[in-house]
Short mmCIF file of C-alpha atoms in Angstrom, two decimals:
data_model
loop_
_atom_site.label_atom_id
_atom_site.label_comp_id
_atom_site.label_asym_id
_atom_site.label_seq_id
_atom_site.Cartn_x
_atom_site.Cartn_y
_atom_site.Cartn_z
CA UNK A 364 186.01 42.55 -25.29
CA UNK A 365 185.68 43.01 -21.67
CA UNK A 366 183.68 45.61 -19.38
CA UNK A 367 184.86 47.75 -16.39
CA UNK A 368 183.46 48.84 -13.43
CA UNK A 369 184.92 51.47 -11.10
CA UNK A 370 183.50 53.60 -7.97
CA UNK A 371 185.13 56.69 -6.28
CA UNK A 372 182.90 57.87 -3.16
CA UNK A 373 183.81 60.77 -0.45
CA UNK A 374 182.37 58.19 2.08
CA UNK A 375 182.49 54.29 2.04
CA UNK A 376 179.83 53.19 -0.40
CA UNK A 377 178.50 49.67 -1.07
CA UNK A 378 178.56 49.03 -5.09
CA UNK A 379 175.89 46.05 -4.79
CA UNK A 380 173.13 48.26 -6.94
CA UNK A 381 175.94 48.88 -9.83
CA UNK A 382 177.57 45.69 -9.59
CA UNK A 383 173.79 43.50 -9.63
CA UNK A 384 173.92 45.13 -13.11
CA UNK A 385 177.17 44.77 -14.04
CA UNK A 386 177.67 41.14 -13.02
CA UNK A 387 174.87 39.79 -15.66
CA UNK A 388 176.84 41.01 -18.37
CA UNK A 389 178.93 38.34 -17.73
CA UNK A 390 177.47 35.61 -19.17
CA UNK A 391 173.75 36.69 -18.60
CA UNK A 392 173.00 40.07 -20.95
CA UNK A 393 176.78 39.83 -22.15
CA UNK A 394 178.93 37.56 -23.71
CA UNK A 395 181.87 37.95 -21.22
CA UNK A 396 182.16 34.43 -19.83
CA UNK A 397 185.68 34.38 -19.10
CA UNK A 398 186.35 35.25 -15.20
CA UNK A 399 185.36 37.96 -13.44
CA UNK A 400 186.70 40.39 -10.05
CA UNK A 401 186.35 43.14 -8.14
CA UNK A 402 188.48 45.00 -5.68
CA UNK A 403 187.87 47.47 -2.62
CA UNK A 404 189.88 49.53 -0.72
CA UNK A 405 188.50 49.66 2.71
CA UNK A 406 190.15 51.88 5.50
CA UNK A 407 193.63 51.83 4.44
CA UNK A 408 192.97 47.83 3.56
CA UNK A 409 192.72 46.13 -0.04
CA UNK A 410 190.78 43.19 -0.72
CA UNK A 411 189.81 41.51 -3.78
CA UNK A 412 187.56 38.65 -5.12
CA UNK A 413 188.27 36.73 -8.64
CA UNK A 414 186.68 34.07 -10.24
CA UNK A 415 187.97 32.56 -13.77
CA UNK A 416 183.96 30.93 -13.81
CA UNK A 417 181.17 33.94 -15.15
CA UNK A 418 179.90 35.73 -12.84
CA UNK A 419 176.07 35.47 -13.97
CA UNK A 420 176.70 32.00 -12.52
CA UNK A 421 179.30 32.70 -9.69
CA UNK A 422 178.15 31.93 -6.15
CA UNK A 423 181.04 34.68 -5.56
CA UNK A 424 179.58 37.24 -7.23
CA UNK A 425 175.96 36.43 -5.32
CA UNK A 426 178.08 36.84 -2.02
CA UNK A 427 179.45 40.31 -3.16
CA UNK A 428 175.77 41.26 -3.97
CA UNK A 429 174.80 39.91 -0.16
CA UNK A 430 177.42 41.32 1.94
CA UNK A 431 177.40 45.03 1.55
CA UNK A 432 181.39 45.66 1.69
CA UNK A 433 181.63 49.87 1.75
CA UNK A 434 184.37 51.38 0.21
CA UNK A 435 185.32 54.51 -1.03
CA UNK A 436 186.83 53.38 -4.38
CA UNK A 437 186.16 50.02 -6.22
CA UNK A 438 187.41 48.14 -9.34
CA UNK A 439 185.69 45.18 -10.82
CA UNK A 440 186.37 43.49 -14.78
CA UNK A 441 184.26 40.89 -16.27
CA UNK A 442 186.66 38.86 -18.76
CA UNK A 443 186.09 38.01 -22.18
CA UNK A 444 189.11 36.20 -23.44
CA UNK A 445 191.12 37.00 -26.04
CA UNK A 446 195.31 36.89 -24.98
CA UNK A 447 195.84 33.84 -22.28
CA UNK A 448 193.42 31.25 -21.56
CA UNK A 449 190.84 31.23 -18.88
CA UNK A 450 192.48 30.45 -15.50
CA UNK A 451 192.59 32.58 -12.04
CA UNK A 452 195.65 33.40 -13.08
CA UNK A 453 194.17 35.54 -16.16
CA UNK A 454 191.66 37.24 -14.60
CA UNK A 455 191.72 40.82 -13.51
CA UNK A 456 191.89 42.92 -11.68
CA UNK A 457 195.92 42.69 -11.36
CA UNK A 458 197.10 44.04 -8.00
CA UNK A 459 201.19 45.29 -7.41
CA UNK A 460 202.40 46.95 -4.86
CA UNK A 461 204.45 51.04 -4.87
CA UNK A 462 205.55 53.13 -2.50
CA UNK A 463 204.16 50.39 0.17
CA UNK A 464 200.69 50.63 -1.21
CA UNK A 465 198.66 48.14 -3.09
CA UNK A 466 197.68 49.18 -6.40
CA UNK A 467 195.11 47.79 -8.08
CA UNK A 468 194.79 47.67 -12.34
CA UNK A 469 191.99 46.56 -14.66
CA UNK A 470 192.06 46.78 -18.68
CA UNK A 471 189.38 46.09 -21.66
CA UNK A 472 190.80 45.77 -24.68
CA UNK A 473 193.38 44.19 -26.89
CA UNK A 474 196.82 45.22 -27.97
CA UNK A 475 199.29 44.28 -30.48
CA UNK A 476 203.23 44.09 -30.15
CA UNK A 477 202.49 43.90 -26.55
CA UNK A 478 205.27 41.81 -25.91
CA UNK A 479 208.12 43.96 -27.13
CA UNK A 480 207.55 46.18 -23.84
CA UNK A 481 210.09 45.83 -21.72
CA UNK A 482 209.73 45.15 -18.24
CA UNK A 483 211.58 46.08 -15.01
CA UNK A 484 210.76 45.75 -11.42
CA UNK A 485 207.49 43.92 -12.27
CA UNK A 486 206.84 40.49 -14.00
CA UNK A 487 203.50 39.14 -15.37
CA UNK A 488 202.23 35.98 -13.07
CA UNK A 489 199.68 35.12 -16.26
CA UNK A 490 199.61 35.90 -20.09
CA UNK A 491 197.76 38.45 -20.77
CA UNK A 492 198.63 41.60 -23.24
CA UNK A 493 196.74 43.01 -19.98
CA UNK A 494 199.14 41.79 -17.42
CA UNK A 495 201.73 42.58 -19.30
CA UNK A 496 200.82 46.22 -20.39
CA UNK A 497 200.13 46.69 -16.17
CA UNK A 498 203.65 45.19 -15.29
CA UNK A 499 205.49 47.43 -18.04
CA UNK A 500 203.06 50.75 -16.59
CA UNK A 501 203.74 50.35 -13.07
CA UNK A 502 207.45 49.58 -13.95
CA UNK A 503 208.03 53.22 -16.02
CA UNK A 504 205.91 54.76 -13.12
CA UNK A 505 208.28 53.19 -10.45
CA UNK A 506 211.64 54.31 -12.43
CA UNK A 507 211.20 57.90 -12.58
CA UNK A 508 209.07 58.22 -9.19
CA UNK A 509 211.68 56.19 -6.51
CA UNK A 510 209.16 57.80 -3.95
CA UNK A 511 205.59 59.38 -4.27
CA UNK A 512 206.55 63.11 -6.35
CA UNK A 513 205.71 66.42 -3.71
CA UNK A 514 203.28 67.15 -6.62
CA UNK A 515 200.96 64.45 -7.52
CA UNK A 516 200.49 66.47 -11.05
CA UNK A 517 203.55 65.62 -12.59
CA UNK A 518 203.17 61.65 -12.04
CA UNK A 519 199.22 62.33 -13.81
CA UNK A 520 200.84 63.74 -16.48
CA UNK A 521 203.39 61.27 -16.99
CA UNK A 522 200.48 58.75 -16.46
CA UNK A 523 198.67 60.27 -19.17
CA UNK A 524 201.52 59.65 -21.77
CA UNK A 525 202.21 56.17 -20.89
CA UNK A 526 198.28 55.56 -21.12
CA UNK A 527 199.05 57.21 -24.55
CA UNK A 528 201.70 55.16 -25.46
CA UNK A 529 199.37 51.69 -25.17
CA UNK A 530 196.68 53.16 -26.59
CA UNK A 531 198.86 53.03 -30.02
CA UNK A 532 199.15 49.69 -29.41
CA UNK A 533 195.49 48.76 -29.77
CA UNK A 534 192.70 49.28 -27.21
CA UNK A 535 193.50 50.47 -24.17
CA UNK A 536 190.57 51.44 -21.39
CA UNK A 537 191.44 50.96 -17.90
CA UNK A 538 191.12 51.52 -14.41
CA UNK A 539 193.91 51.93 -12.00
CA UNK A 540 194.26 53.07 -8.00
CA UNK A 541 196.25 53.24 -5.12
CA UNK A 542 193.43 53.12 -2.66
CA UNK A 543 193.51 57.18 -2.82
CA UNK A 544 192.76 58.11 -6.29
CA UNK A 545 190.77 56.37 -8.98
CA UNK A 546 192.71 56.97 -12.97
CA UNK A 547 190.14 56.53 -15.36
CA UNK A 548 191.75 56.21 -18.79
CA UNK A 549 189.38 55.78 -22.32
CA UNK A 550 190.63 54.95 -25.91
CA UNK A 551 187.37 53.79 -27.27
CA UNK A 552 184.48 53.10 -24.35
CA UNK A 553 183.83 54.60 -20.81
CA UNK A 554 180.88 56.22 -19.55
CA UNK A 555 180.65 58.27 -15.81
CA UNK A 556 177.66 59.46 -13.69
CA UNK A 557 178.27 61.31 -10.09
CA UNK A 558 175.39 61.00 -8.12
CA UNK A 559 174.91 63.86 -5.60
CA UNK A 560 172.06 65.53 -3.64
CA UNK A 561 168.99 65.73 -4.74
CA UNK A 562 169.33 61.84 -5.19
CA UNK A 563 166.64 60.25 -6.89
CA UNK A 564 165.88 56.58 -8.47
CA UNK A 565 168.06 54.62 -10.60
CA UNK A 566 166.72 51.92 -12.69
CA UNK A 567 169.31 48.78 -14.16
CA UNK A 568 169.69 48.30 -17.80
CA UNK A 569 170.74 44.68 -17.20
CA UNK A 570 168.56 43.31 -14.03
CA UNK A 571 164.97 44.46 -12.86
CA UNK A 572 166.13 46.64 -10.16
CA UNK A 573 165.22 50.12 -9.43
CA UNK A 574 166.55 52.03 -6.07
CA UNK A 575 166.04 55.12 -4.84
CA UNK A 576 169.63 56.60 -3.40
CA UNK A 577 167.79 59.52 -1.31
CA UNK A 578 167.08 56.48 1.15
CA UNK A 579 170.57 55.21 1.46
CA UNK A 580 172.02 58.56 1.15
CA UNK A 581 172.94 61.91 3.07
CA UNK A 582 173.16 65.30 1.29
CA UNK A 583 176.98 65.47 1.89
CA UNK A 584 177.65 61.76 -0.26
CA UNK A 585 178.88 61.96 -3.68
CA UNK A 586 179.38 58.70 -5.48
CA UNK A 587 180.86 58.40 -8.86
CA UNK A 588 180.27 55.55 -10.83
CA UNK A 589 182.61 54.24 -14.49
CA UNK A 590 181.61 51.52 -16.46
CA UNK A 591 182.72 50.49 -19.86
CA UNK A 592 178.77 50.97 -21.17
CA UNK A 593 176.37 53.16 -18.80
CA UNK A 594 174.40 50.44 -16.26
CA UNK A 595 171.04 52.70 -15.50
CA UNK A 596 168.44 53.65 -18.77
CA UNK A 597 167.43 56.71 -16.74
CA UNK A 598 169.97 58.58 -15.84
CA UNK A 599 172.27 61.19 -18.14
CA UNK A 600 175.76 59.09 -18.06
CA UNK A 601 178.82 61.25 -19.58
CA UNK A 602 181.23 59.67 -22.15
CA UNK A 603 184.67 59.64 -21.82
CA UNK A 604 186.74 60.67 -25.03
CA UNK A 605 189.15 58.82 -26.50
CA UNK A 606 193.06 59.57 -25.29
CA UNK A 607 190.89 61.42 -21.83
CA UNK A 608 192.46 60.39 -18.69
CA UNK A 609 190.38 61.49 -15.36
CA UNK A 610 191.60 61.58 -12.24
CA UNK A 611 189.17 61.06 -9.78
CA UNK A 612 189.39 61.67 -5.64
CA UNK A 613 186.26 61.10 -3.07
CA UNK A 614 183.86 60.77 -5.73
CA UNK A 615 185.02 64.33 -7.56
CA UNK A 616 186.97 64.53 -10.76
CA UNK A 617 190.63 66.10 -9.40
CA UNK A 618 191.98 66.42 -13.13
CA UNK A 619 191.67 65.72 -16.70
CA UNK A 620 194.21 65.47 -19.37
CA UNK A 621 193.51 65.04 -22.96
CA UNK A 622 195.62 64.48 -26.01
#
């Protein structure tokens, strides 16, 4: 299946350590060969990079590792195939826009009966379960919320059950923001770290790279890191539970629901 990668930061944060890791899994350490990308919100902006080629090999993914973009929340997927062939089309992460903000959606997993969602406002440009399962979420979200709710609670919650709802389908981890808050959802694999001061060195699992964040850092950053398996081999990563969603603002965890 495929692997996530997500950031939430309370300042804007280059991901190049996390995503040097990450991006060998994808063909290099990993089997997931399929298309990589990666999105930032930067300053009210979105941008995004995708590749359908692996990113072990992707002169893209060397540029992302080059140019230090900072953001304060980040979503990257590295692809392996299983619904839809491998095309740009197909590769995450999926981006739709609500309430006049770009939203940004990236899934591991597979689901079954998939296609007997139906959809409303929003309609699938690839083939993907993925794409699909995104188009029918954001769809439910936009029906009962016509505008952003007065209390941001009751649209987690609702969140939450819809997350609950594809998770009997199959497996369902994703990632999914608005630029302001990062969802984390887990039905089988996430692990999170927040790095905070003291900072101290990091080491990759998947690359020979070691940093120490008290040089990059001051004592008033927290950065939060999600990826499908932890990236460092010396540092205590938590596990998400299966059915836990996390809400996540400026690198702090804002909620949590569980089943």
């Amino acid at each position: 299946m495929c692997e996530l990668l997500g950031m939430s930061a309370n300042v804007p944060t280059d991901i190049c350590f996390s995503f040097s890791g990450f991006l060998h899994r994808g063909g290099g350490t990993g089997p997931h060969r399929d298309g990589w990308g990666i999105a930032f919100y930067e300053e009210g902006g979105y941008r995004d990079f995708r590749d359908p080629h692996p990113s072990v090999d992707s002169p893209i993914a060397r540029l992302i590792c080059d140019y230090p973009i900072k953001s304060n929340v980040v979503i990257s997927h590295i692809r392996q195939a299983n619904v839809g062939g491998v095309k740009l089309a197909n590769t995450h992460p999926f981006t739709r826009e609500m309430w006049g903000r770009p939203w940004c959606y990236a899934h591991n997993g597979q689901l079954s009966g998939w296609e007997s969602l139906a959809l409303g406002n929003y309609t699938p440009v690839g083939s993907t379960d993925s794409e699909h399962a995104y188009c029918w979420l954001m769809g439910e979200l936009r029906r009962e919320f016509p505008a952003p709710p007065a209390d941001p609670t009751t649209l987690w919650e609702r969140l939450h059950q819809l997350c609950e709802r594809l998770r009997a389908l199959g497996v369902f981890n994703m990632l999914l923001s608005d630029g302001r808050y990062l969802y984390t959802f887990c039905a089988t694999k996430l692990a999170h770290i927040t790095r905070c001061a003291p900072f101290g060195d990091a080491e990759l699992s998947d690359a020979e790279m070691t940093v120490n964040f008290a040089e990059h850092t001051t004592p008033d950053d927290i950065v939060s890191v999600i990826a499908t398996e932890p990236l460092t081999h010396n540092e205590a990563w938590q596990r998400m539970v299966p059915g836990e969603l996390l809400v996540w603002r400026d690198g702090e965890i804002q909620a949590r629901y569980c089943p």
